[in-house]
Coordinates of C-alpha atoms in Angstrom, one line a residue:
Chain C
X1 CA 12.1 -0.4 18.6
X2 CA 11.0 -3.7 16.6
X3 CA 7.0 -4.2 17.3
X4 CA 8.4 -7.8 18.1
X5 CA 10.6 -7.0 20.9
X6 CA 7.8 -4.9 22.0
X7 CA 5.3 -7.9 22.1
X8 CA 7.7 -10.0 24.0
X9 CA 8.4 -7.4 26.2
X10 CA 4.9 -6.3 27.5
X11 CA 3.3 -9.7 29.6
X12 CA 5.1 -9.0 32.9
X13 CA 3.3 -11.2 34.8
X14 CA -0.3 -10.0 36.1
X15 CA -1.7 -12.3 38.1
X16 CA -5.4 -11.4 37.3
X17 CA -7.1 -13.2 39.9
X18 CA -9.1 -12.3 42.9
X19 CA -6.4 -12.9 45.4
X20 CA -3.4 -11.9 42.8
X21 CA -5.7 -8.5 42.5
X22 CA -5.6 -8.4 46.1
X23 CA -1.9 -9.1 46.4
X24 CA -0.4 -7.0 44.5
X25 CA -2.6 -3.7 45.3
X26 CA -0.8 -1.1 47.7
X27 CA -1.3 -1.1 51.5
X28 CA -3.5 1.3 51.8
X29 CA -5.8 -0.4 49.1
X30 CA -5.2 -3.5 50.9
X31 CA -6.3 -1.8 54.2
X32 CA -9.4 -0.4 52.6
X33 CA -10.3 -3.8 51.3
X34 CA -9.8 -5.7 54.2
X35 CA -12.1 -3.1 56.1
X36 CA -14.7 -3.2 53.6
X37 CA -14.7 -7.2 53.6
X38 CA -14.9 -7.1 57.5
X39 CA -17.6 -4.5 57.2
X40 CA -19.4 -7.0 55.2
X41 CA -19.3 -9.7 57.3
X42 CA -20.5 -7.7 60.1
X43 CA -23.4 -5.9 58.4
X44 CA -24.5 -9.7 56.9
X45 CA -24.0 -10.8 60.7
X46 CA -26.5 -7.9 61.9
X47 CA -29.0 -8.8 59.1
X48 CA -29.2 -12.0 60.0
X49 CA -29.5 -11.5 63.8
X50 CA -32.2 -9.1 63.1
X51 CA -34.0 -11.2 60.9
X52 CA -34.4 -14.0 62.9
X53 CA -34.8 -11.4 65.8
X54 CA -37.8 -9.7 64.6
X55 CA -39.1 -13.3 62.8
X56 CA -39.0 -14.7 66.8
X57 CA -40.4 -11.5 68.4
X58 CA -43.6 -11.4 65.8
X59 CA -44.4 -14.9 66.5
X60 CA -44.2 -14.4 70.5
X61 CA -46.7 -11.5 69.8
X62 CA -48.5 -13.7 67.9
X63 CA -48.5 -15.9 70.5
X64 CA -49.4 -13.9 73.5
X65 CA -51.8 -12.0 71.8
X66 CA -53.5 -15.8 71.6
X67 CA -53.3 -16.3 75.2
X68 CA -54.0 -12.4 76.3
X69 CA -57.4 -12.5 74.5
X70 CA -58.6 -16.2 75.3
X71 CA -60.2 -14.9 78.3
X72 CA -57.4 -16.5 80.8
X73 CA -57.4 -14.8 84.2
X74 CA -54.8 -11.8 84.0
X75 CA -53.1 -13.1 87.3
X76 CA -52.2 -16.6 86.3
X77 CA -51.1 -15.3 83.1
X78 CA -48.6 -12.6 85.1
X79 CA -47.8 -15.4 87.4
X80 CA -46.7 -17.6 84.5
X81 CA -45.0 -14.8 82.8
X82 CA -43.2 -13.4 86.0
X83 CA -40.5 -16.1 86.6
X84 CA -38.6 -15.5 83.5
X85 CA -37.6 -12.5 81.3
X86 CA -40.1 -11.5 79.0
X87 CA -39.5 -9.6 75.9
X88 CA -42.1 -8.0 73.7
X89 CA -45.9 -7.8 74.5
X90 CA -44.9 -10.2 77.3
X91 CA -42.3 -7.6 78.8
X92 CA -45.2 -4.6 78.3
X93 CA -47.8 -6.9 79.8
X94 CA -45.4 -7.5 83.1
X95 CA -44.6 -4.0 83.9
X96 CA -48.3 -2.8 83.9
X97 CA -49.2 -5.7 85.7
X98 CA -46.3 -5.1 88.4
X99 CA -47.3 -1.4 88.7
X100 CA -50.6 -2.4 89.5
X101 CA -49.9 -5.5 92.0
X102 CA -47.4 -2.7 93.6
X103 CA -50.6 -0.2 94.0
X104 CA -52.5 -2.8 95.6
X105 CA -50.0 -5.0 97.5
X106 CA -49.1 -1.8 99.6
X107 CA -50.7 -0.8 102.6
X108 CA -51.9 2.9 101.4
X109 CA -53.8 2.5 98.5
X110 CA -53.0 5.1 95.9
X111 CA -55.4 5.1 93.1
X112 CA -55.5 8.6 92.2
X113 CA -52.4 8.8 90.0
X114 CA -52.1 4.9 89.2
X115 CA -53.7 5.2 85.6
X116 CA -50.4 8.1 84.7
X117 CA -47.9 5.9 86.5
X118 CA -49.0 2.8 84.7
X119 CA -49.0 4.4 81.7
X120 CA -45.7 6.1 82.2
X121 CA -44.6 2.3 82.6
X122 CA -46.2 1.4 79.4
X123 CA -44.2 4.1 77.5
X124 CA -40.8 3.3 79.1
X125 CA -40.9 -0.4 78.5
X126 CA -42.0 0.0 74.8
X127 CA -39.2 2.5 74.9
X128 CA -36.9 -0.4 75.9
X129 CA -38.4 -2.7 73.4
X130 CA -38.0 -0.6 70.5
X131 CA -34.3 -0.1 71.4
X132 CA -33.7 -3.5 71.8
X133 CA -35.1 -4.6 68.5
X134 CA -33.5 -1.0 67.0
X135 CA -30.0 -1.6 68.1
X136 CA -27.4 -2.0 65.2
X137 CA -29.4 -0.9 62.7
X138 CA -27.4 2.6 62.2
X139 CA -24.4 0.3 61.7
X140 CA -26.1 -1.0 58.3
X141 CA -26.6 2.5 57.9
X142 CA -23.1 3.6 58.2
X143 CA -22.0 1.1 56.1
X144 CA -24.4 1.3 53.2
X145 CA -23.5 5.1 53.1
X146 CA -20.0 5.4 53.7
X147 CA -19.1 2.0 51.8
X148 CA -19.0 3.1 48.5
X149 CA -16.9 6.6 49.7
X150 CA -14.2 3.8 51.5
X151 CA -14.0 1.8 48.3
X152 CA -13.6 5.2 46.3
X153 CA -10.9 6.0 48.3
X154 CA -9.4 3.0 47.9
X155 CA -9.7 3.0 44.1
X156 CA -8.0 6.6 43.7
X157 CA -5.1 5.6 46.1
X158 CA -4.7 2.8 43.8
X159 CA -5.2 4.6 40.5
X160 CA -2.7 7.4 41.6
X161 CA -0.2 4.7 42.4
X162 CA -0.5 2.9 38.9
X163 CA -0.3 6.4 37.3
X164 CA 3.1 6.7 39.4
X165 CA 4.0 3.4 38.3
X166 CA 3.0 4.3 34.3
X167 CA 4.9 7.4 34.9
X168 CA 8.2 5.7 35.7
X169 CA 8.1 3.0 33.4
X170 CA 7.5 5.4 30.7
X171 CA 4.9 3.5 28.5
X172 CA 1.1 3.8 28.2
X173 CA 0.5 0.4 26.7
X174 CA -3.1 -0.4 27.6
X175 CA -1.4 -4.1 29.0
X176 CA 0.6 -1.8 31.1
X177 CA -2.2 0.4 32.4
X178 CA -4.6 -2.1 33.0
X179 CA -3.5 -4.2 35.8
X180 CA -3.1 -1.4 38.1
X181 CA -6.9 0.2 37.4
X182 CA -8.4 -3.2 38.0
X183 CA -6.7 -3.9 41.2
X184 CA -7.8 0.0 42.4
X185 CA -11.5 -0.7 41.1
X186 CA -11.4 -4.0 42.9
X187 CA -11.6 -2.0 46.1
X188 CA -15.0 0.2 44.6
X189 CA -16.3 -3.0 43.6
X190 CA -15.5 -4.6 47.4
X191 CA -17.2 -1.2 48.6
X192 CA -20.3 -1.7 46.8
X193 CA -20.8 -5.2 47.7
X194 CA -20.7 -4.5 51.3
X195 CA -22.9 -1.2 51.1
X196 CA -25.8 -2.6 48.7
X197 CA -26.9 -5.2 51.0
X198 CA -26.7 -2.8 54.2
X199 CA -29.0 0.1 52.4
X200 CA -31.4 -2.5 51.5
X201 CA -31.1 -4.2 54.6
X202 CA -31.5 -1.1 56.6
X203 CA -34.7 -0.2 54.9
X204 CA -36.4 -3.5 55.2
X205 CA -35.3 -3.9 58.9
X206 CA -36.5 -0.2 59.5
X207 CA -40.1 -0.8 58.8
X208 CA -40.2 -3.9 60.6
X209 CA -39.2 -2.0 63.5
X210 CA -41.7 0.4 63.0
X211 CA -44.2 -2.4 62.6
X212 CA -43.3 -3.9 65.8
X213 CA -43.3 -0.6 67.7
X214 CA -46.7 0.3 66.2
X215 CA -48.1 -3.1 67.2
X216 CA -46.4 -2.7 70.7
X217 CA -48.0 0.6 71.6
X218 CA -51.3 -0.6 70.3
X219 CA -51.2 -3.3 72.9
X220 CA -50.3 -0.8 75.4
X221 CA -53.0 1.9 74.8
X222 CA -55.6 -1.3 74.9
X223 CA -53.8 -2.7 78.3
X224 CA -54.0 0.7 79.5
X225 CA -57.6 1.0 78.7
X226 CA -58.7 -2.1 80.4
X227 CA -56.6 -1.4 83.5
X228 CA -57.8 2.5 83.9
X229 CA -61.6 0.5 83.4
X230 CA -60.7 -1.3 86.6
X231 CA -59.1 1.3 88.5
X232 CA -62.0 3.7 88.1
X233 CA -64.5 0.5 89.2
X234 CA -61.9 -0.1 92.1
X235 CA -62.2 3.4 93.1
X236 CA -66.3 3.6 92.7
X237 CA -66.3 0.3 94.6
X238 CA -64.3 1.9 97.4
X239 CA -66.1 4.8 97.8
Chain G
X1 CA -17.0 -8.9 71.7
X2 CA -17.2 -12.2 73.1
X3 CA -16.7 -14.9 70.2
X4 CA -19.3 -17.4 71.2
X5 CA -21.4 -19.0 69.4
X6 CA -25.1 -17.9 70.3
X7 CA -28.3 -19.8 69.2
X8 CA -30.3 -17.1 69.1
X9 CA -28.0 -14.6 67.4
X10 CA -26.0 -17.0 64.8
X11 CA -25.4 -13.7 62.7
X12 CA -21.6 -13.3 63.0
X13 CA -20.6 -16.6 62.5
X14 CA -23.3 -17.6 59.3
X15 CA -22.2 -14.1 57.9
X16 CA -18.5 -15.2 58.3
X17 CA -19.0 -18.5 57.2
X18 CA -20.8 -17.7 53.9
X19 CA -18.2 -15.2 53.4
X20 CA -15.4 -17.5 53.3
X21 CA -17.6 -19.6 51.3
X22 CA -18.0 -16.8 48.8
X23 CA -14.8 -15.8 48.6
X24 CA -13.2 -19.4 48.2
X25 CA -15.7 -20.0 45.5
X26 CA -14.7 -16.4 43.7
X27 CA -11.0 -17.6 44.2
X28 CA -11.7 -20.8 42.3
X29 CA -14.3 -19.9 40.0
X30 CA -12.8 -16.5 39.1
X31 CA -9.0 -16.9 39.0
X32 CA -9.5 -18.0 35.4
X33 CA -9.4 -14.5 33.6
X34 CA -10.7 -15.1 30.3
X35 CA -8.9 -13.0 27.9
X36 CA -10.2 -10.7 25.3
X37 CA -9.4 -12.2 21.4
X38 CA -5.8 -10.8 20.9
X39 CA -6.0 -7.8 18.8
X40 CA -2.9 -6.4 16.9
X41 CA -1.2 -3.6 18.7
X42 CA -0.5 -0.6 17.0
X43 CA 2.7 0.0 15.0
X44 CA 4.9 2.2 16.4
X45 CA 5.6 5.0 14.0
X46 CA 9.3 6.7 13.7
X47 CA 9.9 10.1 12.3
X48 CA 12.4 9.9 9.9
X49 CA 14.4 12.9 8.1
X50 CA 14.7 12.8 4.1
X51 CA 18.3 12.1 4.6
X52 CA 18.0 8.8 6.5
X53 CA 15.1 8.3 4.3
X54 CA 17.7 8.8 1.4
X55 CA 19.8 6.2 2.8
X56 CA 17.0 3.3 3.6
X57 CA 18.4 0.2 2.2
X58 CA 16.1 -2.2 4.3
X59 CA 13.9 -3.0 1.6
X60 CA 10.6 -4.4 2.2
X61 CA 9.4 -7.5 4.3
X62 CA 7.4 -9.0 1.4
X63 CA 10.1 -9.1 -1.3
X64 CA 11.4 -12.4 -2.3
X65 CA 14.6 -11.8 -2.0
X66 CA 17.9 -9.6 -1.6
X67 CA 18.7 -7.8 -5.3
X68 CA 22.4 -7.5 -5.7
X69 CA 21.9 -3.7 -6.4
X70 CA 18.9 -2.4 -5.2
X71 CA 17.6 0.4 -6.9
X72 CA 14.9 2.8 -6.1
X73 CA 11.4 1.8 -7.1
X74 CA 10.2 2.9 -10.9
X75 CA 6.9 1.7 -12.4
X76 CA 8.0 2.7 -16.0
X77 CA 10.8 4.5 -17.3
X78 CA 10.5 8.4 -17.3
X79 CA 9.6 10.5 -20.4
X80 CA 12.2 12.2 -21.8
X81 CA 13.5 15.4 -19.9
X82 CA 12.5 18.4 -21.4
X83 CA 15.2 20.9 -22.4
X84 CA 13.8 24.0 -24.0
X85 CA 13.2 27.3 -22.7
X86 CA 10.2 28.8 -22.0
X87 CA 8.3 30.0 -25.1
X88 CA 9.6 27.0 -27.6
X89 CA 7.4 24.2 -28.5
X90 CA 7.4 21.7 -25.4
X91 CA 8.0 19.0 -28.0
X92 CA 9.3 18.0 -31.9
X93 CA 7.1 18.3 -34.3
X94 CA 7.1 16.7 -38.0
X95 CA 9.3 18.2 -40.3
X96 CA 7.9 19.1 -43.3
X97 CA 8.4 17.2 -46.6
X98 CA 11.6 18.3 -48.4
X99 CA 11.4 19.9 -51.7
X100 CA 12.9 17.4 -54.1
X101 CA 16.4 18.1 -55.1
X102 CA 15.7 18.4 -58.9
X103 CA 13.1 21.6 -58.2
X104 CA 14.9 24.6 -59.4
X105 CA 14.9 27.7 -57.0
X106 CA 14.1 31.4 -58.0
X107 CA 17.3 32.4 -57.5
X108 CA 18.9 29.7 -59.4
X109 CA 19.9 30.0 -63.0
X110 CA 21.1 26.6 -63.4
X111 CA 20.5 23.0 -62.7
X112 CA 23.2 20.5 -61.1
X113 CA 22.0 17.5 -61.9
X114 CA 25.6 16.2 -62.0
X115 CA 25.9 17.1 -58.7
X116 CA 25.8 14.5 -55.8
X117 CA 22.9 15.2 -53.5
X118 CA 24.2 17.0 -50.1
X119 CA 24.1 14.5 -47.0
X120 CA 20.6 14.5 -45.2
X121 CA 21.1 16.5 -42.1
X122 CA 20.6 14.3 -39.2
X123 CA 16.9 13.9 -37.5
X124 CA 17.9 15.9 -34.5
X125 CA 21.4 17.8 -34.5
X126 CA 22.3 19.4 -31.4
X127 CA 23.4 23.2 -31.4
X128 CA 26.7 22.2 -30.9
X129 CA 26.5 19.7 -33.2
X130 CA 24.9 21.8 -35.8
X131 CA 27.7 24.3 -35.0
X132 CA 30.7 21.8 -35.7
X133 CA 29.0 20.7 -38.9
X134 CA 28.3 24.1 -40.5
X135 CA 32.1 24.7 -39.3
X136 CA 33.4 21.3 -40.8
X137 CA 31.7 22.7 -43.7
X138 CA 32.9 25.8 -44.3
X139 CA 36.5 24.5 -43.5
X140 CA 35.8 21.9 -45.9
X141 CA 34.4 24.4 -48.6
X142 CA 37.6 26.5 -47.9
X143 CA 40.0 23.6 -48.1
X144 CA 38.3 22.5 -51.7
X145 CA 38.9 26.2 -52.7
X146 CA 42.1 26.7 -51.7
X147 CA 42.7 23.3 -53.4
X148 CA 41.1 24.4 -56.6
X149 CA 43.0 27.9 -56.5
X150 CA 46.3 25.6 -55.9
X151 CA 45.7 23.6 -58.9
X152 CA 44.3 26.4 -61.0
X153 CA 48.1 28.4 -60.3
X154 CA 50.0 24.8 -61.0
X155 CA 48.7 24.3 -63.7
X156 CA 49.4 27.5 -65.1
X157 CA 52.4 27.7 -64.2
X158 CA 52.8 24.2 -65.8
X159 CA 50.9 25.8 -68.9
X160 CA 54.0 28.6 -68.6
X161 CA 56.3 26.9 -68.5
X162 CA 55.3 24.2 -71.4
X163 CA 54.9 27.3 -73.5
X164 CA 58.2 28.7 -72.3
X165 CA 59.7 24.9 -73.2
X166 CA 57.9 24.6 -76.4
X167 CA 59.2 28.3 -77.5
X168 CA 62.9 27.1 -76.6
X169 CA 62.3 24.1 -78.5
X170 CA 60.6 26.1 -81.2
X171 CA 63.6 28.5 -81.3
X172 CA 66.1 25.5 -81.0
X173 CA 64.4 23.8 -84.1
X174 CA 64.1 26.8 -86.1
X175 CA 67.4 27.6 -85.8
X176 CA 68.4 23.9 -86.6
X177 CA 66.0 24.3 -89.9
X178 CA 67.2 27.1 -90.5
X179 CA 70.7 25.6 -90.9
X180 CA 69.0 22.5 -92.1
X181 CA 66.1 23.6 -94.2
X182 CA 65.4 27.3 -94.6
X183 CA 62.3 26.3 -96.7
X184 CA 60.3 24.9 -94.0
X185 CA 61.2 27.3 -91.3
X186 CA 57.9 29.3 -91.4
X187 CA 56.1 25.9 -91.4
X188 CA 57.3 24.5 -88.4
X189 CA 57.3 28.0 -86.6
X190 CA 53.9 28.1 -86.9
X191 CA 53.3 24.8 -85.9
X192 CA 55.0 24.9 -83.2
X193 CA 53.3 27.8 -82.2
X194 CA 50.0 26.6 -82.7
X195 CA 50.7 23.2 -80.6
X196 CA 51.9 25.5 -77.8
X197 CA 48.8 27.5 -78.0
X198 CA 46.5 24.7 -78.3
X199 CA 48.1 22.8 -75.0
X200 CA 47.8 26.4 -72.9
X201 CA 44.3 26.8 -74.1
X202 CA 43.7 23.3 -72.7
X203 CA 44.9 23.9 -69.3
X204 CA 43.1 26.8 -69.3
X205 CA 39.9 25.2 -69.9
X206 CA 40.8 22.7 -67.2
X207 CA 41.1 25.3 -64.6
X208 CA 38.0 27.0 -65.8
X209 CA 36.1 23.8 -65.4
X210 CA 37.3 23.1 -61.7
X211 CA 36.2 26.4 -60.5
X212 CA 32.9 25.9 -62.1
X213 CA 32.8 22.5 -60.2
X214 CA 33.7 24.4 -56.9
X215 CA 31.2 27.1 -57.6
X216 CA 28.4 24.2 -58.4
X217 CA 29.2 22.6 -55.6
X218 CA 28.7 26.2 -53.3
X219 CA 25.4 26.7 -55.2
X220 CA 24.5 23.3 -54.6
X221 CA 24.5 23.5 -50.7
X222 CA 23.0 26.5 -50.7
X223 CA 19.9 25.0 -52.7
X224 CA 19.8 22.4 -49.9
X225 CA 20.0 24.9 -47.5
X226 CA 16.9 26.8 -48.8
X227 CA 15.2 23.7 -49.4
X228 CA 15.6 22.7 -45.4
X229 CA 14.3 25.6 -44.5
X230 CA 10.4 25.9 -43.2
X231 CA 7.9 26.1 -45.8
X232 CA 5.0 28.1 -44.4
X233 CA 2.5 26.3 -46.9
X234 CA 3.1 23.5 -44.3
X235 CA 1.8 25.4 -41.5
X236 CA -1.1 23.0 -41.6
X237 CA 1.0 20.0 -40.2
X238 CA 1.7 22.0 -37.3
X239 CA -1.6 22.8 -36.6
X240 CA -3.1 19.4 -37.1
X241 CA -0.5 18.0 -34.6
X242 CA -2.4 17.5 -31.5
X243 CA -1.7 15.3 -29.3
X244 CA -3.1 13.6 -25.7
X245 CA -1.3 13.5 -21.9
X246 CA 0.4 10.1 -21.3
X247 CA -0.7 8.4 -18.1
X248 CA 1.6 9.0 -14.7
X249 CA 3.0 6.4 -12.5
X250 CA 6.8 6.7 -10.4
X251 CA 9.0 7.2 -13.0
X252 CA 12.4 6.2 -13.2
X253 CA 15.8 5.7 -15.9
X254 CA 14.5 1.9 -16.2
X255 CA 11.7 -0.6 -14.8
X256 CA 12.2 -1.9 -11.2
X257 CA 9.6 -3.3 -10.1
X258 CA 10.6 -6.0 -7.7
X259 CA 11.5 -4.8 -4.4
X260 CA 14.5 -5.8 -2.5
X261 CA 14.7 -8.0 0.9
X262 CA 17.2 -5.4 2.2
X263 CA 21.4 -5.9 2.1
X264 CA 23.6 -7.7 4.0
X265 CA 24.7 -4.5 5.9
X266 CA 22.0 -2.7 7.5
X267 CA 23.0 1.3 6.9
X268 CA 24.3 2.6 3.8
X269 CA 28.0 4.3 3.5
X270 CA 27.9 7.6 4.3
X271 CA 30.0 10.7 3.0
X272 CA 32.6 12.4 5.5
X273 CA 31.8 16.5 5.3
X274 CA 35.1 17.2 3.4
X275 CA 34.1 14.3 0.7
X276 CA 30.7 15.9 0.6
X277 CA 32.1 19.3 0.1
X278 CA 34.1 18.1 -2.8
X279 CA 31.7 16.3 -4.6
X280 CA 29.2 19.2 -4.4
X281 CA 31.5 21.0 -6.1
X282 CA 32.3 18.9 -8.7
X283 CA 28.4 18.5 -9.3
X284 CA 27.7 22.3 -9.0
X285 CA 30.3 23.4 -11.4
X286 CA 28.5 20.9 -13.8
X287 CA 25.3 22.4 -13.4
X288 CA 26.4 25.8 -13.1
X289 CA 28.0 25.2 -16.8
X290 CA 24.3 24.8 -18.2
X291 CA 22.8 27.6 -16.0
X292 CA 21.9 30.8 -18.1
X293 CA 20.6 33.2 -15.3
X294 CA 17.3 35.0 -16.8
X295 CA 18.0 39.0 -17.6
X296 CA 16.0 39.9 -14.9
X297 CA 17.9 38.0 -12.2
X298 CA 20.9 40.5 -13.0
X299 CA 20.0 43.2 -10.6
X300 CA 21.2 41.4 -8.0
X301 CA 18.4 40.8 -5.7
X302 CA 17.1 37.8 -6.9
X303 CA 16.6 34.5 -4.3
X304 CA 19.0 31.4 -4.9
X305 CA 16.4 28.6 -5.4
X306 CA 16.9 25.3 -3.6
X307 CA 16.5 22.1 -6.1
X308 CA 15.9 18.7 -5.1
X309 CA 18.0 16.7 -7.2
X310 CA 17.9 13.1 -7.5
X311 CA 20.7 11.0 -8.9
X312 CA 21.3 7.1 -10.4
X313 CA 24.7 5.7 -9.7
X314 CA 26.1 6.7 -13.1
X315 CA 25.4 10.1 -13.3
X316 CA 22.1 10.4 -14.7
X317 CA 18.9 11.8 -13.4
X318 CA 16.9 9.5 -11.7
X319 CA 13.9 11.8 -11.8
X320 CA 12.9 15.4 -12.8
X321 CA 14.6 17.5 -10.2
X322 CA 12.1 19.9 -8.5
X323 CA 12.2 23.2 -6.9
X324 CA 12.2 22.8 -3.4
X325 CA 11.9 26.8 -2.2
X326 CA 12.3 30.0 -4.4
X327 CA 11.6 33.4 -3.8
X328 CA 8.1 35.0 -4.2
X329 CA 8.4 37.1 -7.1
X330 CA 8.2 36.4 -11.0
X331 CA 12.0 36.9 -11.4
X332 CA 12.7 34.0 -8.6
X333 CA 10.7 31.8 -10.3
X334 CA 12.6 32.8 -13.8
X335 CA 15.7 31.9 -12.0
X336 CA 14.3 28.6 -10.4
X337 CA 12.8 27.7 -14.0
X338 CA 16.3 28.5 -15.5
X339 CA 18.4 26.4 -12.5
X340 CA 15.5 23.3 -13.3
X341 CA 16.7 23.6 -17.0
X342 CA 20.4 23.4 -16.3
X343 CA 20.2 20.6 -14.1
X344 CA 18.3 18.9 -17.1
X345 CA 20.2 19.9 -19.7
X346 CA 23.9 19.2 -18.3
X347 CA 22.9 15.3 -17.0
X348 CA 24.7 13.3 -16.9
X349 CA 27.0 14.2 -14.4
X350 CA 30.5 12.7 -14.1
X351 CA 30.7 11.4 -10.7
X352 CA 34.1 10.2 -9.9
X353 CA 34.5 6.5 -9.2
X354 CA 35.8 7.3 -5.8
X355 CA 32.3 8.2 -4.5
X356 CA 30.8 5.4 -5.8
X357 CA 30.6 3.4 -2.7
X358 CA 28.5 6.2 -0.8
X359 CA 25.9 6.2 -3.4
X360 CA 23.1 6.4 -1.1
X361 CA 24.4 9.4 0.5
X362 CA 24.6 11.7 -2.6
X363 CA 21.6 10.2 -4.4
X364 CA 19.2 12.7 -3.1
X365 CA 21.0 16.4 -3.6
X366 CA 19.7 19.4 -2.4
X367 CA 21.6 22.3 -4.9
X368 CA 21.6 26.1 -4.4
X369 CA 21.7 28.1 -7.5
X370 CA 22.9 31.3 -6.8
X371 CA 22.0 33.6 -9.9
X372 CA 24.9 35.9 -9.1
X373 CA 27.2 33.6 -9.6

């Protein structure tokens, strides 16, 4: 074969743009790419939502603590917060106050285990709040760990495909081999594109959740201490 | 999942929009794939047989023009083929100076100054030529001798005839004179007898002279041959003869430094099998004529060597023949050497004109030399 003929025969039109790479890929590779793109969109959506939520929660906690320690009457505070659904520290406060009020407003005065009940309510509320903050973070963890594997799967399928077509075309010129491999590697690229932010964000958000949770627990302990002191005073008065 | 914009959870929308924007930017910005500087692709290499190689006529791409008769490349004219048996000198040593013709030789008694000098021998007579010449000389000698003998016989006959005539004459005269003058009879007879005797003597002398001349010629020739013989006194000349090796290079029958661009027909003409067999028969028969297998090969277990013989269109050797394959032992090597010598010695070969168009098919031959044939 004449080298000139070879040189003319090689440039089969390979669109090397991103869309071209996607469009020429195998069906399975296309699915993998689309799935990974969806995962990327979803995980960024979660990252944005969670970041906003934690910022909001932190601001609310700051504001509530300011109000709580300003010396305002707890009754008043409770009344102002009772009307709308509370989150964060406010939710913990409202839950404890509701249990407190219920124990005093009823006919039978049950002080004996009020302190224990309040502790239980606080625990449950903290758990619920943390769960709310924590939700969907597992999605990030999953994408972060499984994304590269999914991308790798697409790559392997793509390379398998391109090797079979190399065998069919009986040419090992790099110009023939390269487009298929570039297509295949594109899948891994998308996988990594989705997975890397997911892993980073998961670690960051997880630590944020931990901080908020410890803050909730700290407040709950303090509030529980205040309430139990009140209970003991009431018991002493009653006796 | 309800796709309604929620201001407290705008993540999905923001993320989706950002991805769309990024993808669009990537499609626009990255679609122009910048290419590497173009590198030369490797040249495909084809493995060809020597038969195909011998028929290559495509020439070189860098050549200027198509030559009318493309010839194999040769940087310089090849040295003369060596035609000597092992043990002989590789090249001719200069001949020792000849003895002057006048010089006396020990076993010669007479000088032969009158003789014309013998014709100088040609500088390098081949064996056949020398033989032919010797034969011719012998024949000449014989002829001369025969001629001399015939002449001598003729002369003797003539002398006898003259004698008889003279006798008859003398008798007649004597009779006439006896009749005319009885007195002068004795005188006349004596005179006639003397005359006849002188004549006969002169004839005999001539014959002797001719004989002497022939002998002298033979002697002179012998002398010249003796003078031509190797003189051991001149051995110094042989010892002083030290010559250096010459540089090597691609060799051919003639210098050919211009490559051809190719020919109009892409490939060369080929012999058909019967033509090939006939031509090989012709060539091998010519080669075998000069082939003297070594005596050790007469045992019959020598391996026939395979020779590589390259020919020019005119039947001369394009390059020195070489042994492609031969047996392992010394006898086989001797046979191979003898075959090489035979191929060199019998060149040029007579190739019938009908095979000229297929030259490229027979310019490279593989010849088996069976020592038993």
